[in-house]
PDB file of C-alpha atoms in Angstrom:
ATOM      1  CA  MET A 905      -1.766 -15.443   6.494  1.00  0.00           C
ATOM      2  CA  LYS A 906       0.844 -13.673   8.609  1.00  0.00           C
ATOM      3  CA  ASN A 907       0.352 -10.063   9.691  1.00  0.00           C
ATOM      4  CA  ILE A 908       3.346  -8.860   7.645  1.00  0.00           C
ATOM      5  CA  GLU A 909       1.903 -10.426   4.476  1.00  0.00           C
ATOM      6  CA  ARG A 910      -1.463  -8.819   5.206  1.00  0.00           C
ATOM      7  CA  PHE A 911       0.248  -5.466   5.854  1.00  0.00           C
ATOM      8  CA  ASN A 912       2.252  -5.703   2.598  1.00  0.00           C
ATOM      9  CA  LEU A 913      -0.880  -6.394   0.572  1.00  0.00           C
ATOM     10  CA  TYR A 914      -2.888  -3.562   2.115  1.00  0.00           C
ATOM     11  CA  ALA A 915       0.052  -1.126   1.957  1.00  0.00           C
ATOM     12  CA  ALA A 916       0.755  -1.983  -1.688  1.00  0.00           C
ATOM     13  CA  TYR A 917      -2.902  -1.500  -2.581  1.00  0.00           C
ATOM     14  CA  VAL A 918      -3.074   1.893  -0.857  1.00  0.00           C
ATOM     15  CA  LEU A 919       0.243   3.078  -2.330  1.00  0.00           C
ATOM     16  CA  GLY A 920      -0.874   2.009  -5.824  1.00  0.00           C
ATOM     17  CA  LYS A 921      -4.202   3.822  -5.519  1.00  0.00           C
ATOM     18  CA  LEU A 922      -2.542   7.000  -4.245  1.00  0.00           C
ATOM     19  CA  TYR A 923       0.153   6.885  -6.926  1.00  0.00           C
ATOM     20  CA  ASP A 924      -2.569   6.711  -9.541  1.00  0.00           C
ATOM     21  CA  GLN A 925      -4.177   9.892  -8.117  1.00  0.00           C
ATOM     22  CA  PHE A 926      -0.966  11.788  -7.265  1.00  0.00           C
ATOM     23  CA  PRO A 927      -0.782  14.685  -6.300  1.00  0.00           C
ATOM     24  CA  VAL A 928      -4.467  14.773  -5.405  1.00  0.00           C
ATOM     25  CA  ALA A 929      -5.273  13.678  -1.851  1.00  0.00           C
ATOM     26  CA  ARG A 930      -8.037  11.113  -1.657  1.00  0.00           C
ATOM     27  CA  ALA A 931     -10.124   9.445   0.990  1.00  0.00           C
ATOM     28  CA  ILE A 932      -9.346   5.798   1.637  1.00  0.00           C
ATOM     29  CA  ASP A 933     -12.372   3.810   2.743  1.00  0.00           C
ATOM     30  CA  THR A 934     -11.255   0.746   4.726  1.00  0.00           C
ATOM     31  CA  LYS A 935     -14.299  -1.143   3.463  1.00  0.00           C
ATOM     32  CA  ASP A 936     -13.261  -0.558  -0.166  1.00  0.00           C
ATOM     33  CA  VAL A 937      -9.717  -1.759   0.558  1.00  0.00           C
ATOM     34  CA  ILE A 938     -10.967  -4.918   2.257  1.00  0.00           C
ATOM     35  CA  GLU A 939     -13.451  -5.678  -0.511  1.00  0.00           C
ATOM     36  CA  ALA A 940     -10.878  -5.109  -3.252  1.00  0.00           C
ATOM     37  CA  LEU A 941      -8.415  -7.619  -1.809  1.00  0.00           C
ATOM     38  CA  LYS A 942     -10.759 -10.167  -0.214  1.00  0.00           C
ATOM     39  CA  LEU A 943      -8.056 -11.599   2.033  1.00  0.00           C
ATOM     40  CA  PRO A 944      -8.801 -14.662   4.151  1.00  0.00           C
ATOM     41  CA  PRO A 945     -10.076 -13.657   7.609  1.00  0.00           C
ATOM     42  CA  GLN A 946      -7.676 -13.246  10.496  1.00  0.00           C
ATOM     43  CA  LYS A 947      -7.795 -15.589  13.443  1.00  0.00           C
ATOM     44  CA  PRO A 948     -10.818 -14.431  15.404  1.00  0.00           C
ATOM     45  CA  ASP A 949     -10.472 -12.518  18.625  1.00  0.00           C
ATOM     46  CA  PRO A 950     -13.252 -13.455  21.053  1.00  0.00           C
ATOM     47  CA  LYS A 951     -13.751  -9.739  21.820  1.00  0.00           C
ATOM     48  CA  GLN A 952     -14.061  -8.636  18.164  1.00  0.00           C
ATOM     49  CA  ASN A 953     -15.708  -9.961  15.033  1.00  0.00           C
ATOM     50  CA  ALA A 954     -13.601 -10.653  11.934  1.00  0.00           C
ATOM     51  CA  GLU A 955     -14.968  -7.659  10.024  1.00  0.00           C
ATOM     52  CA  SER A 956     -14.105  -5.117  12.710  1.00  0.00           C
ATOM     53  CA  MET A 957     -10.663  -6.712  13.123  1.00  0.00           C
ATOM     54  CA  GLU A 958     -10.018  -6.279   9.409  1.00  0.00           C
ATOM     55  CA  HIS A 959     -11.142  -2.636   9.440  1.00  0.00           C
ATOM     56  CA  ALA A 960      -8.858  -2.015  12.412  1.00  0.00           C
ATOM     57  CA  PHE A 961      -5.949  -3.662  10.588  1.00  0.00           C
ATOM     58  CA  VAL A 962      -6.390  -1.440   7.525  1.00  0.00           C
ATOM     59  CA  THR A 963      -6.679   1.613   9.792  1.00  0.00           C
ATOM     60  CA  HIS A 964      -3.451   0.640  11.579  1.00  0.00           C
ATOM     61  CA  THR A 965      -1.737   0.102   8.222  1.00  0.00           C
ATOM     62  CA  LEU A 966      -2.740   3.591   7.086  1.00  0.00           C
ATOM     63  CA  GLN A 967      -1.637   5.099  10.395  1.00  0.00           C
ATOM     64  CA  TRP A 968       1.747   3.352  10.205  1.00  0.00           C
ATOM     65  CA  LEU A 969       2.270   4.701   6.684  1.00  0.00           C
ATOM     66  CA  VAL A 970       1.461   8.199   7.993  1.00  0.00           C
ATOM     67  CA  ASP A 971       3.561   7.877  11.167  1.00  0.00           C
ATOM     68  CA  THR A 972       6.606   6.716   9.213  1.00  0.00           C
ATOM     69  CA  GLY A 973       6.296   9.475   6.619  1.00  0.00           C
ATOM     70  CA  TYR A 974       5.129   7.520   3.571  1.00  0.00           C
ATOM     71  CA  LEU A 975       1.735   9.216   3.506  1.00  0.00           C
ATOM     72  CA  ILE A 976       0.535  12.684   4.402  1.00  0.00           C
ATOM     73  CA  MET A 977      -2.892  12.774   6.010  1.00  0.00           C
ATOM     74  CA  ARG A 978      -5.187  15.760   5.701  1.00  0.00           C
ATOM     75  CA  GLU A 979      -8.439  16.093   7.597  1.00  0.00           C
ATOM     76  CA  SER A 980     -11.206  18.253   6.246  1.00  0.00           C
ATOM     77  CA  GLY A 981     -13.808  20.099   8.270  1.00  0.00           C
ATOM     78  CA  THR A 982     -16.059  17.067   7.943  1.00  0.00           C
ATOM     79  CA  HIS A 983     -13.430  14.883   9.667  1.00  0.00           C
ATOM     80  CA  VAL A 984     -12.853  12.941   6.462  1.00  0.00           C
ATOM     81  CA  LYS A 985      -9.236  11.825   6.268  1.00  0.00           C
ATOM     82  CA  ARG A 986      -7.609  12.234   2.882  1.00  0.00           C
ATOM     83  CA  TYR A 987      -4.201  10.830   2.019  1.00  0.00           C
ATOM     84  CA  VAL A 988      -1.483  11.725  -0.463  1.00  0.00           C
ATOM     85  CA  LEU A 989       1.955  10.218  -1.026  1.00  0.00           C
ATOM     86  CA  SER A 990       4.810  11.943   0.775  1.00  0.00           C
ATOM     87  CA  PRO A 991       7.795  13.111  -1.304  1.00  0.00           C
ATOM     88  CA  LYS A 992       9.890  10.118  -0.205  1.00  0.00           C
ATOM     89  CA  ALA A 993       7.121   7.641  -1.089  1.00  0.00           C
ATOM     90  CA  PHE A 994       6.539   9.319  -4.459  1.00  0.00           C
ATOM     91  CA  GLU A 995      10.265   9.202  -5.257  1.00  0.00           C
ATOM     92  CA  ALA A 996      10.484   5.520  -4.326  1.00  0.00           C
ATOM     93  CA  LEU A 997       7.352   4.671  -6.323  1.00  0.00           C
ATOM     94  CA  SER A 998       8.649   6.613  -9.337  1.00  0.00           C
ATOM     95  CA  ALA A 999      11.713   4.350  -9.513  1.00  0.00           C
ATOM     96  CA  THR A1000      11.752   1.103 -11.455  1.00  0.00           C
ATOM     97  CA  LEU A1001      12.198  -2.282  -9.800  1.00  0.00           C
ATOM     98  CA  SER A1002      15.622  -2.576 -11.421  1.00  0.00           C
ATOM     99  CA  ALA A1003      16.659   0.764  -9.952  1.00  0.00           C
ATOM    100  CA  LEU A1004      15.460  -0.257  -6.489  1.00  0.00           C
ATOM    101  CA  GLU A1005      17.526  -3.432  -6.802  1.00  0.00           C
ATOM    102  CA  GLY A1006      20.558  -1.366  -7.875  1.00  0.00           C
ATOM    103  CA  LYS A1007      20.539  -2.734 -11.439  1.00  0.00           C
ATOM    104  CA  LYS A1008      20.498  -0.943 -14.761  1.00  0.00           C
ATOM    105  CA  SER A1009      17.787  -1.792 -17.234  1.00  0.00           C
ATOM    106  CA  GLU A1010      18.079  -1.482 -20.992  1.00  0.00           C
ATOM    107  CA  ALA A1011      14.363  -1.715 -21.710  1.00  0.00           C
ATOM    108  CA  LYS A1012      11.704   0.848 -20.821  1.00  0.00           C
ATOM    109  CA  GLU A1013      10.331  -0.343 -17.505  1.00  0.00           C
ATOM    110  CA  LYS A1014       7.214   0.692 -15.693  1.00  0.00           C
ATOM    111  CA  SER A1015       7.784   2.503 -12.429  1.00  0.00           C
ATOM    112  CA  VAL A1016       7.000   0.724  -9.183  1.00  0.00           C
ATOM    113  CA  GLY A1017       4.020   3.042  -8.750  1.00  0.00           C
ATOM    114  CA  GLU A1018       2.684   2.107 -12.188  1.00  0.00           C
ATOM    115  CA  VAL A1019       3.044  -1.598 -11.380  1.00  0.00           C
ATOM    116  CA  LEU A1020       1.232  -1.141  -8.056  1.00  0.00           C
ATOM    117  CA  SER A1021      -1.442   1.018  -9.633  1.00  0.00           C
ATOM    118  CA  ASP A1022      -2.080  -1.573 -12.355  1.00  0.00           C
ATOM    119  CA  ALA A1023      -2.096  -4.355  -9.770  1.00  0.00           C
ATOM    120  CA  ALA A1024      -4.442  -2.406  -7.462  1.00  0.00           C
ATOM    121  CA  THR A1025      -6.856  -1.948 -10.354  1.00  0.00           C
ATOM    122  CA  GLY A1026      -6.880  -5.692 -10.992  1.00  0.00           C
ATOM    123  CA  ALA A1027      -6.483  -6.811  -7.367  1.00  0.00           C
ATOM    124  CA  GLY A1028     -10.024  -8.125  -7.033  1.00  0.00           C
ATOM    125  CA  LYS A1029      -9.844 -10.255 -10.175  1.00  0.00           C
ATOM    126  CA  GLU A1030      -9.155 -13.947  -9.541  1.00  0.00           C
ATOM    127  CA  MET A1031      -6.406 -14.397 -12.099  1.00  0.00           C
ATOM    128  CA  ALA A1032      -4.548 -11.342 -10.850  1.00  0.00           C
ATOM    129  CA  LYS A1033      -4.586 -12.326  -7.163  1.00  0.00           C
ATOM    130  CA  GLU A1034      -1.451 -14.481  -7.162  1.00  0.00           C
ATOM    131  CA  THR A1035       0.495 -11.923  -9.187  1.00  0.00           C
ATOM    132  CA  TRP A1036      -0.790  -9.207  -6.854  1.00  0.00           C
ATOM    133  CA  LYS A1037       0.443 -11.091  -3.783  1.00  0.00           C
ATOM    134  CA  GLN A1038       3.899 -11.709  -5.251  1.00  0.00           C
ATOM    135  CA  VAL A1039       4.362  -8.205  -6.606  1.00  0.00           C
ATOM    136  CA  SER A1040       3.099  -6.388  -3.532  1.00  0.00           C
ATOM    137  CA  SER A1041       5.159  -8.361  -1.031  1.00  0.00           C
ATOM    138  CA  GLN A1042       8.345  -7.805  -3.014  1.00  0.00           C
ATOM    139  CA  ILE A1043       7.730  -4.173  -3.816  1.00  0.00           C
ATOM    140  CA  VAL A1044       6.642  -2.853  -0.419  1.00  0.00           C
ATOM    141  CA  GLY A1045       9.892  -4.013   1.180  1.00  0.00           C
ATOM    142  CA  GLN A1046      11.953  -2.497  -1.620  1.00  0.00           C
ATOM    143  CA  VAL A1047      10.060   0.800  -1.589  1.00  0.00           C
ATOM    144  CA  ILE A1048      10.482   1.167   2.167  1.00  0.00           C
ATOM    145  CA  GLY A1049      14.160   0.201   1.929  1.00  0.00           C
ATOM    146  CA  HIS A1050      14.761   2.702  -0.886  1.00  0.00           C
ATOM    147  CA  ALA A1051      12.957   5.497   0.959  1.00  0.00           C
ATOM    148  CA  VAL A1052      15.075   4.841   4.063  1.00  0.00           C
ATOM    149  CA  LYS A1053      18.260   5.110   1.936  1.00  0.00           C
ATOM    150  CA  VAL A1054      17.036   8.380   0.407  1.00  0.00           C
ATOM    151  CA  ILE A1055      16.337   9.857   3.856  1.00  0.00           C
ATOM    152  CA  SER A1056      19.575   8.684   5.487  1.00  0.00           C
ATOM    153  CA  GLY A1057      21.701   9.719   2.527  1.00  0.00           C
ATOM    154  CA  PRO A1058      24.865   8.064   1.214  1.00  0.00           C
ATOM    155  CA  GLY A1059      27.169   6.129   3.476  1.00  0.00           C
TER     156      GLY A1059
END
């Protein structure tokens, strides 16, 4: 599995979990994320074991989402990091897939956040895994693209 696919899956899972809890900040345990998705191990690095590599990857994914303004990180006095969606991420996740694609939809659609939240809840279930992979890869790119448009404004 390529790094970008791995990133999309972890990012989609985290965004779905945080959307479900919005506006409450919550701790994200890298171990819980890894166990929920059960992705195939990365190519081993002789200096690190696969488990520590995976924890580092999830940590880097979270940090990228913070650094680029999709998540807000809050540290408590106990050094526990808690995350909440930023306004731009919440706006993008509140849109429907049709809206992100620039289409109008007649039917009542779930928001992107609802789709990710539902998928994150079922991510560990075998029959949901393929759907989860397809949905998350498509949605993360669209959410990031939409948020960039919102920030940069028209034109």
